[in-house]
Structures are given as C-alpha cells and as structure tokens.
Amino acid sequence: MRESAWKARILRAAAELFAEHGYHGTGIAQLEEAVGLRRGALYHHIGSKEAVLFEISTAPLRLMVEAAQAIEERVAGPEERFRELARTLLDNVAEHVLEWTVHYRDFTALTGERRREMLELRHSYERVWWRTLTAGVASGVFKPVPEPVVLKGIMGMFNYSYVWLRKDGPLPPSEIADVFCETFLSGIRAG
C-alpha cells in the first residue's frame, strides 16, 4: 500500500476511534489493531498520536476557511453570504461528522504550536462570519445588535450540529442551513 493510502487509512481509523472513545480514551494499541500495523510502522506513518489528532481536527476546518474566504469574495450581500456560509458549513459537517466530533470534543488536547495553529484557523473562519454580521449592521441590512453575543449564538447553532446532523437524515444539510438562517436572520433584520 502506498504511503498516502496508509496515512488515509490510519486517519480514518483514528477518527472513528477518537469519536467513539475520545482522544484520551483511545490507546495506540487500539489504533494498531484497527489498521493492522505494529507500533513502529504506525509511528512511521503518523509521527505521534497528537499529530493524528491535529490532522483529524484541522482538515475539515481548513476546508471551511478556504470556502468561507471564497464566499466572502464572491457574495456581496450579507444575508446571502450568511446563507452560503451556512450551507457550506452544514454540508461539510455532514460529510466530516467524525472529524468535527473529534475536533469539538478533543481539540483542547492539542498543545503548543499545534493548538495555536488550530485556534488561528478557527479565528480565521469565525472572522468571515464576523465581517458578514458587522457589514450587515453597518449597511443597515441588520439592526444594531450586541455583535459578539449574537455571533456566538449563531456560530453555536451551527457548530453543535455535529452531534445530530447526518447527510442521509430527513432533511438535507443545505435545507437545515436555510432553516437556521431564516431563524436567526428574522431576529436581526432591520425594520
């Protein structure tokens, strides 16, 4: 098997194990058994258990940062930008539910540079939502609101979806995003 194929297999198995048992509740022996490699070969492919956690928890976040920045460049109106951001996020969560589960449950286990980089990715992503909200308030599309509190509430509505959202659920993720958007937009629209 090629190096990249082994790494993908290891990351998938680790995501499943971490999502089920938690990062701290998963031992290297469990990962060895899941992928069929001995410890030395496993470490050759992953470096460390924390490196695996970092890759799992930042991969979907990196996709979201890139997507959000592209949406911000392409979509001018704050309401439609929120809708595009929301649809993209919930599609991503549904596609990467294991990784988001690991991210939100165990990101605090990251240390040093890895933790700093992961937090910076999160801030980069949230800043697009922040700029969307503040632009809407500044242009009069949205009424004046306590922006930090409102943004935390909006982001929490979407971020918690990893617990229950499934791509094969009764409503497609993009429709759930539209429902969420209409819920919060009706509360912040001006006049």
PDB file of C-alpha atoms in Angstrom:
ATOM      1  CA  MET A   1       0.000   0.000   0.000  1.00  0.00           C
ATOM      2  CA  ARG A   2       1.260   3.497  -0.840  1.00  0.00           C
ATOM      3  CA  GLU A   3       2.322   5.889   1.925  1.00  0.00           C
ATOM      4  CA  SER A   4      -0.636   8.216   1.312  1.00  0.00           C
ATOM      5  CA  ALA A   5      -3.088   5.295   1.348  1.00  0.00           C
ATOM      6  CA  TRP A   6      -1.720   4.084   4.699  1.00  0.00           C
ATOM      7  CA  LYS A   7      -1.933   7.565   6.157  1.00  0.00           C
ATOM      8  CA  ALA A   8      -5.542   7.986   4.972  1.00  0.00           C
ATOM      9  CA  ARG A   9      -6.435   4.582   6.439  1.00  0.00           C
ATOM     10  CA  ILE A  10      -4.812   5.479   9.758  1.00  0.00           C
ATOM     11  CA  LEU A  11      -6.527   8.870   9.913  1.00  0.00           C
ATOM     12  CA  ARG A  12      -9.920   7.310   9.179  1.00  0.00           C
ATOM     13  CA  ALA A  13      -9.469   4.608  11.820  1.00  0.00           C
ATOM     14  CA  ALA A  14      -8.225   7.158  14.354  1.00  0.00           C
ATOM     15  CA  ALA A  15     -11.191   9.456  13.638  1.00  0.00           C
ATOM     16  CA  GLU A  16     -13.581   6.570  14.261  1.00  0.00           C
ATOM     17  CA  LEU A  17     -11.819   5.550  17.463  1.00  0.00           C
ATOM     18  CA  PHE A  18     -11.430   9.098  18.810  1.00  0.00           C
ATOM     19  CA  ALA A  19     -15.081   9.891  18.006  1.00  0.00           C
ATOM     20  CA  GLU A  20     -16.225   6.762  19.826  1.00  0.00           C
ATOM     21  CA  HIS A  21     -13.817   6.667  22.793  1.00  0.00           C
ATOM     22  CA  GLY A  22     -12.292  10.149  22.884  1.00  0.00           C
ATOM     23  CA  TYR A  23      -8.683  11.048  22.226  1.00  0.00           C
ATOM     24  CA  HIS A  24      -7.562  10.210  25.764  1.00  0.00           C
ATOM     25  CA  GLY A  25      -9.683   7.054  25.829  1.00  0.00           C
ATOM     26  CA  THR A  26      -8.040   5.629  22.715  1.00  0.00           C
ATOM     27  CA  GLY A  27      -4.756   3.819  23.059  1.00  0.00           C
ATOM     28  CA  ILE A  28      -2.141   3.290  20.401  1.00  0.00           C
ATOM     29  CA  ALA A  29      -2.750  -0.462  20.716  1.00  0.00           C
ATOM     30  CA  GLN A  30      -6.352   0.087  19.566  1.00  0.00           C
ATOM     31  CA  LEU A  31      -5.146   2.063  16.574  1.00  0.00           C
ATOM     32  CA  GLU A  32      -2.546  -0.618  15.765  1.00  0.00           C
ATOM     33  CA  GLU A  33      -5.254  -3.262  15.790  1.00  0.00           C
ATOM     34  CA  ALA A  34      -7.670  -1.171  13.723  1.00  0.00           C
ATOM     35  CA  VAL A  35      -5.190  -0.618  10.886  1.00  0.00           C
ATOM     36  CA  GLY A  36      -3.160  -3.806  11.163  1.00  0.00           C
ATOM     37  CA  LEU A  37       0.218  -2.185  11.786  1.00  0.00           C
ATOM     38  CA  ARG A  38       2.708  -2.601  14.591  1.00  0.00           C
ATOM     39  CA  ARG A  39       3.710   0.403  16.661  1.00  0.00           C
ATOM     40  CA  GLY A  40       6.923   1.167  14.752  1.00  0.00           C
ATOM     41  CA  ALA A  41       5.227   1.116  11.364  1.00  0.00           C
ATOM     42  CA  LEU A  42       2.311   3.109  12.732  1.00  0.00           C
ATOM     43  CA  TYR A  43       4.570   5.833  14.107  1.00  0.00           C
ATOM     44  CA  HIS A  44       6.454   5.877  10.805  1.00  0.00           C
ATOM     45  CA  HIS A  45       3.225   6.988   9.115  1.00  0.00           C
ATOM     46  CA  ILE A  46       1.823   9.318  11.787  1.00  0.00           C
ATOM     47  CA  GLY A  47       4.671  10.655  13.890  1.00  0.00           C
ATOM     48  CA  SER A  48       2.631  10.860  17.102  1.00  0.00           C
ATOM     49  CA  LYS A  49      -0.864  10.420  18.432  1.00  0.00           C
ATOM     50  CA  GLU A  50      -1.168  14.194  18.866  1.00  0.00           C
ATOM     51  CA  ALA A  51      -0.125  14.700  15.232  1.00  0.00           C
ATOM     52  CA  VAL A  52      -3.040  12.464  14.227  1.00  0.00           C
ATOM     53  CA  LEU A  53      -5.428  14.464  16.401  1.00  0.00           C
ATOM     54  CA  PHE A  54      -4.161  17.675  14.803  1.00  0.00           C
ATOM     55  CA  GLU A  55      -4.665  16.370  11.273  1.00  0.00           C
ATOM     56  CA  ILE A  56      -8.121  14.999  12.023  1.00  0.00           C
ATOM     57  CA  SER A  57      -9.353  18.111  13.790  1.00  0.00           C
ATOM     58  CA  THR A  58      -7.931  20.665  11.351  1.00  0.00           C
ATOM     59  CA  ALA A  59      -8.656  19.031   7.970  1.00  0.00           C
ATOM     60  CA  PRO A  60     -12.364  19.988   7.766  1.00  0.00           C
ATOM     61  CA  LEU A  61     -11.609  23.352   9.350  1.00  0.00           C
ATOM     62  CA  ARG A  62      -9.034  24.148   6.644  1.00  0.00           C
ATOM     63  CA  LEU A  63     -11.648  23.358   4.014  1.00  0.00           C
ATOM     64  CA  MET A  64     -14.063  25.724   5.729  1.00  0.00           C
ATOM     65  CA  VAL A  65     -11.562  28.587   5.941  1.00  0.00           C
ATOM     66  CA  GLU A  66     -10.865  28.318   2.204  1.00  0.00           C
ATOM     67  CA  ALA A  67     -14.552  28.030   1.341  1.00  0.00           C
ATOM     68  CA  ALA A  68     -15.557  30.942   3.604  1.00  0.00           C
ATOM     69  CA  GLN A  69     -12.914  33.248   2.155  1.00  0.00           C
ATOM     70  CA  ALA A  70     -14.062  32.368  -1.370  1.00  0.00           C
ATOM     71  CA  ILE A  71     -17.705  33.020  -0.415  1.00  0.00           C
ATOM     72  CA  GLU A  72     -16.729  36.337   1.137  1.00  0.00           C
ATOM     73  CA  GLU A  73     -15.029  37.410  -2.099  1.00  0.00           C
ATOM     74  CA  ARG A  74     -17.883  36.221  -4.305  1.00  0.00           C
ATOM     75  CA  VAL A  75     -21.067  37.101  -2.380  1.00  0.00           C
ATOM     76  CA  ALA A  76     -21.603  40.769  -1.561  1.00  0.00           C
ATOM     77  CA  GLY A  77     -24.932  40.842   0.296  1.00  0.00           C
ATOM     78  CA  PRO A  78     -24.707  39.886   3.975  1.00  0.00           C
ATOM     79  CA  GLU A  79     -27.914  37.810   4.031  1.00  0.00           C
ATOM     80  CA  GLU A  80     -26.965  35.742   1.006  1.00  0.00           C
ATOM     81  CA  ARG A  81     -23.388  35.453   2.292  1.00  0.00           C
ATOM     82  CA  PHE A  82     -24.700  34.040   5.578  1.00  0.00           C
ATOM     83  CA  ARG A  83     -26.819  31.546   3.630  1.00  0.00           C
ATOM     84  CA  GLU A  84     -23.846  30.410   1.528  1.00  0.00           C
ATOM     85  CA  LEU A  85     -21.609  30.143   4.595  1.00  0.00           C
ATOM     86  CA  ALA A  86     -24.280  28.149   6.426  1.00  0.00           C
ATOM     87  CA  ARG A  87     -24.980  25.737   3.567  1.00  0.00           C
ATOM     88  CA  THR A  88     -21.289  25.117   3.036  1.00  0.00           C
ATOM     89  CA  LEU A  89     -20.692  24.560   6.741  1.00  0.00           C
ATOM     90  CA  LEU A  90     -23.525  22.093   7.260  1.00  0.00           C
ATOM     91  CA  ASP A  91     -22.603  20.197   4.084  1.00  0.00           C
ATOM     92  CA  ASN A  92     -19.060  19.971   5.453  1.00  0.00           C
ATOM     93  CA  VAL A  93     -20.227  18.872   8.909  1.00  0.00           C
ATOM     94  CA  ALA A  94     -22.439  16.160   7.384  1.00  0.00           C
ATOM     95  CA  GLU A  95     -19.587  14.940   5.185  1.00  0.00           C
ATOM     96  CA  HIS A  96     -16.991  15.014   8.001  1.00  0.00           C
ATOM     97  CA  VAL A  97     -19.059  14.321  11.107  1.00  0.00           C
ATOM     98  CA  LEU A  98     -16.377  12.095  12.663  1.00  0.00           C
ATOM     99  CA  GLU A  99     -13.703  14.743  12.229  1.00  0.00           C
ATOM    100  CA  TRP A 100     -15.934  17.504  13.638  1.00  0.00           C
ATOM    101  CA  THR A 101     -16.841  15.264  16.564  1.00  0.00           C
ATOM    102  CA  VAL A 102     -13.147  14.786  17.307  1.00  0.00           C
ATOM    103  CA  HIS A 103     -12.463  18.484  16.782  1.00  0.00           C
ATOM    104  CA  TYR A 104     -15.073  19.745  19.221  1.00  0.00           C
ATOM    105  CA  ARG A 105     -14.595  17.049  21.846  1.00  0.00           C
ATOM    106  CA  ASP A 106     -10.811  16.882  21.896  1.00  0.00           C
ATOM    107  CA  PHE A 107      -9.190  19.997  20.414  1.00  0.00           C
ATOM    108  CA  THR A 108      -8.127  21.030  23.923  1.00  0.00           C
ATOM    109  CA  ALA A 109      -5.721  18.064  23.965  1.00  0.00           C
ATOM    110  CA  LEU A 110      -3.611  19.822  21.341  1.00  0.00           C
ATOM    111  CA  THR A 111      -0.554  21.574  22.734  1.00  0.00           C
ATOM    112  CA  GLY A 112       1.951  24.218  21.736  1.00  0.00           C
ATOM    113  CA  GLU A 113       2.201  25.158  18.074  1.00  0.00           C
ATOM    114  CA  ARG A 114      -0.492  22.702  17.020  1.00  0.00           C
ATOM    115  CA  ARG A 115      -3.003  24.240  19.401  1.00  0.00           C
ATOM    116  CA  ARG A 116      -2.047  27.764  18.337  1.00  0.00           C
ATOM    117  CA  GLU A 117      -2.417  26.873  14.645  1.00  0.00           C
ATOM    118  CA  MET A 118      -5.792  25.199  15.194  1.00  0.00           C
ATOM    119  CA  LEU A 119      -7.104  28.206  17.157  1.00  0.00           C
ATOM    120  CA  GLU A 120      -5.883  30.566  14.444  1.00  0.00           C
ATOM    121  CA  LEU A 121      -7.762  28.528  11.837  1.00  0.00           C
ATOM    122  CA  ARG A 122     -10.928  28.774  13.941  1.00  0.00           C
ATOM    123  CA  HIS A 123     -10.473  32.533  14.325  1.00  0.00           C
ATOM    124  CA  SER A 124      -9.874  32.934  10.579  1.00  0.00           C
ATOM    125  CA  TYR A 125     -13.115  31.138   9.881  1.00  0.00           C
ATOM    126  CA  GLU A 126     -15.145  32.996  12.501  1.00  0.00           C
ATOM    127  CA  ARG A 127     -13.807  36.339  11.269  1.00  0.00           C
ATOM    128  CA  VAL A 128     -15.600  35.821   7.933  1.00  0.00           C
ATOM    129  CA  TRP A 129     -18.892  35.391   9.811  1.00  0.00           C
ATOM    130  CA  TRP A 130     -17.998  38.401  11.982  1.00  0.00           C
ATOM    131  CA  ARG A 131     -17.294  40.610   8.966  1.00  0.00           C
ATOM    132  CA  THR A 132     -20.585  39.475   7.422  1.00  0.00           C
ATOM    133  CA  LEU A 133     -22.535  40.416  10.543  1.00  0.00           C
ATOM    134  CA  THR A 134     -20.807  43.767  11.054  1.00  0.00           C
ATOM    135  CA  ALA A 135     -21.147  44.672   7.359  1.00  0.00           C
ATOM    136  CA  GLY A 136     -24.868  43.971   7.558  1.00  0.00           C
ATOM    137  CA  VAL A 137     -25.228  46.148  10.652  1.00  0.00           C
ATOM    138  CA  ALA A 138     -23.116  48.947   9.128  1.00  0.00           C
ATOM    139  CA  SER A 139     -25.146  48.943   5.898  1.00  0.00           C
ATOM    140  CA  GLY A 140     -28.481  48.913   7.713  1.00  0.00           C
ATOM    141  CA  VAL A 141     -29.484  45.461   6.449  1.00  0.00           C
ATOM    142  CA  PHE A 142     -29.307  44.206  10.040  1.00  0.00           C
ATOM    143  CA  LYS A 143     -30.419  46.128  13.090  1.00  0.00           C
ATOM    144  CA  PRO A 144     -27.838  47.104  15.702  1.00  0.00           C
ATOM    145  CA  VAL A 145     -27.194  44.093  17.909  1.00  0.00           C
ATOM    146  CA  PRO A 146     -24.594  43.142  20.531  1.00  0.00           C
ATOM    147  CA  GLU A 147     -22.441  41.648  17.771  1.00  0.00           C
ATOM    148  CA  PRO A 148     -20.092  39.407  19.810  1.00  0.00           C
ATOM    149  CA  VAL A 149     -23.002  37.780  21.661  1.00  0.00           C
ATOM    150  CA  VAL A 150     -25.127  37.400  18.540  1.00  0.00           C
ATOM    151  CA  LEU A 151     -22.225  35.876  16.613  1.00  0.00           C
ATOM    152  CA  LYS A 152     -21.537  33.361  19.402  1.00  0.00           C
ATOM    153  CA  GLY A 153     -25.201  32.342  19.305  1.00  0.00           C
ATOM    154  CA  ILE A 154     -25.224  31.989  15.522  1.00  0.00           C
ATOM    155  CA  MET A 155     -21.990  30.009  15.444  1.00  0.00           C
ATOM    156  CA  GLY A 156     -23.158  27.784  18.307  1.00  0.00           C
ATOM    157  CA  MET A 157     -26.324  26.901  16.418  1.00  0.00           C
ATOM    158  CA  PHE A 158     -24.249  25.580  13.530  1.00  0.00           C
ATOM    159  CA  ASN A 159     -21.248  24.185  15.381  1.00  0.00           C
ATOM    160  CA  TYR A 160     -23.308  21.973  17.683  1.00  0.00           C
ATOM    161  CA  SER A 161     -24.874  20.238  14.670  1.00  0.00           C
ATOM    162  CA  TYR A 162     -22.061  17.651  14.589  1.00  0.00           C
ATOM    163  CA  VAL A 163     -23.939  15.880  17.421  1.00  0.00           C
ATOM    164  CA  TRP A 164     -27.060  15.105  15.398  1.00  0.00           C
ATOM    165  CA  LEU A 165     -26.596  16.061  11.731  1.00  0.00           C
ATOM    166  CA  ARG A 166     -26.351  13.253   9.180  1.00  0.00           C
ATOM    167  CA  LYS A 167     -26.101  13.637   5.414  1.00  0.00           C
ATOM    168  CA  ASP A 168     -28.769  10.954   4.963  1.00  0.00           C
ATOM    169  CA  GLY A 169     -31.132  12.493   7.539  1.00  0.00           C
ATOM    170  CA  PRO A 170     -34.730  13.530   6.907  1.00  0.00           C
ATOM    171  CA  LEU A 171     -33.679  16.993   5.669  1.00  0.00           C
ATOM    172  CA  PRO A 172     -30.587  17.645   3.549  1.00  0.00           C
ATOM    173  CA  PRO A 173     -27.914  19.707   5.344  1.00  0.00           C
ATOM    174  CA  SER A 174     -28.411  22.664   2.973  1.00  0.00           C
ATOM    175  CA  GLU A 175     -32.124  22.824   3.851  1.00  0.00           C
ATOM    176  CA  ILE A 176     -31.297  22.707   7.562  1.00  0.00           C
ATOM    177  CA  ALA A 177     -28.867  25.574   6.946  1.00  0.00           C
ATOM    178  CA  ASP A 178     -31.664  27.565   5.319  1.00  0.00           C
ATOM    179  CA  VAL A 179     -33.964  26.909   8.306  1.00  0.00           C
ATOM    180  CA  PHE A 180     -31.231  28.012  10.716  1.00  0.00           C
ATOM    181  CA  CYS A 181     -30.528  31.124   8.634  1.00  0.00           C
ATOM    182  CA  GLU A 182     -34.160  32.140   8.487  1.00  0.00           C
ATOM    183  CA  THR A 183     -34.369  31.662  12.257  1.00  0.00           C
ATOM    184  CA  PHE A 184     -31.510  33.988  13.099  1.00  0.00           C
ATOM    185  CA  LEU A 185     -31.925  36.405  10.177  1.00  0.00           C
ATOM    186  CA  SER A 186     -35.531  37.102  11.165  1.00  0.00           C
ATOM    187  CA  GLY A 187     -34.189  38.209  14.526  1.00  0.00           C
ATOM    188  CA  ILE A 188     -31.524  40.608  13.215  1.00  0.00           C
ATOM    189  CA  ARG A 189     -33.055  42.062  10.016  1.00  0.00           C
ATOM    190  CA  ALA A 190     -33.571  45.788  10.133  1.00  0.00           C
ATOM    191  CA  GLY A 191     -37.051  47.204  10.092  1.00  0.00           C
TER     192      GLY A 191
END
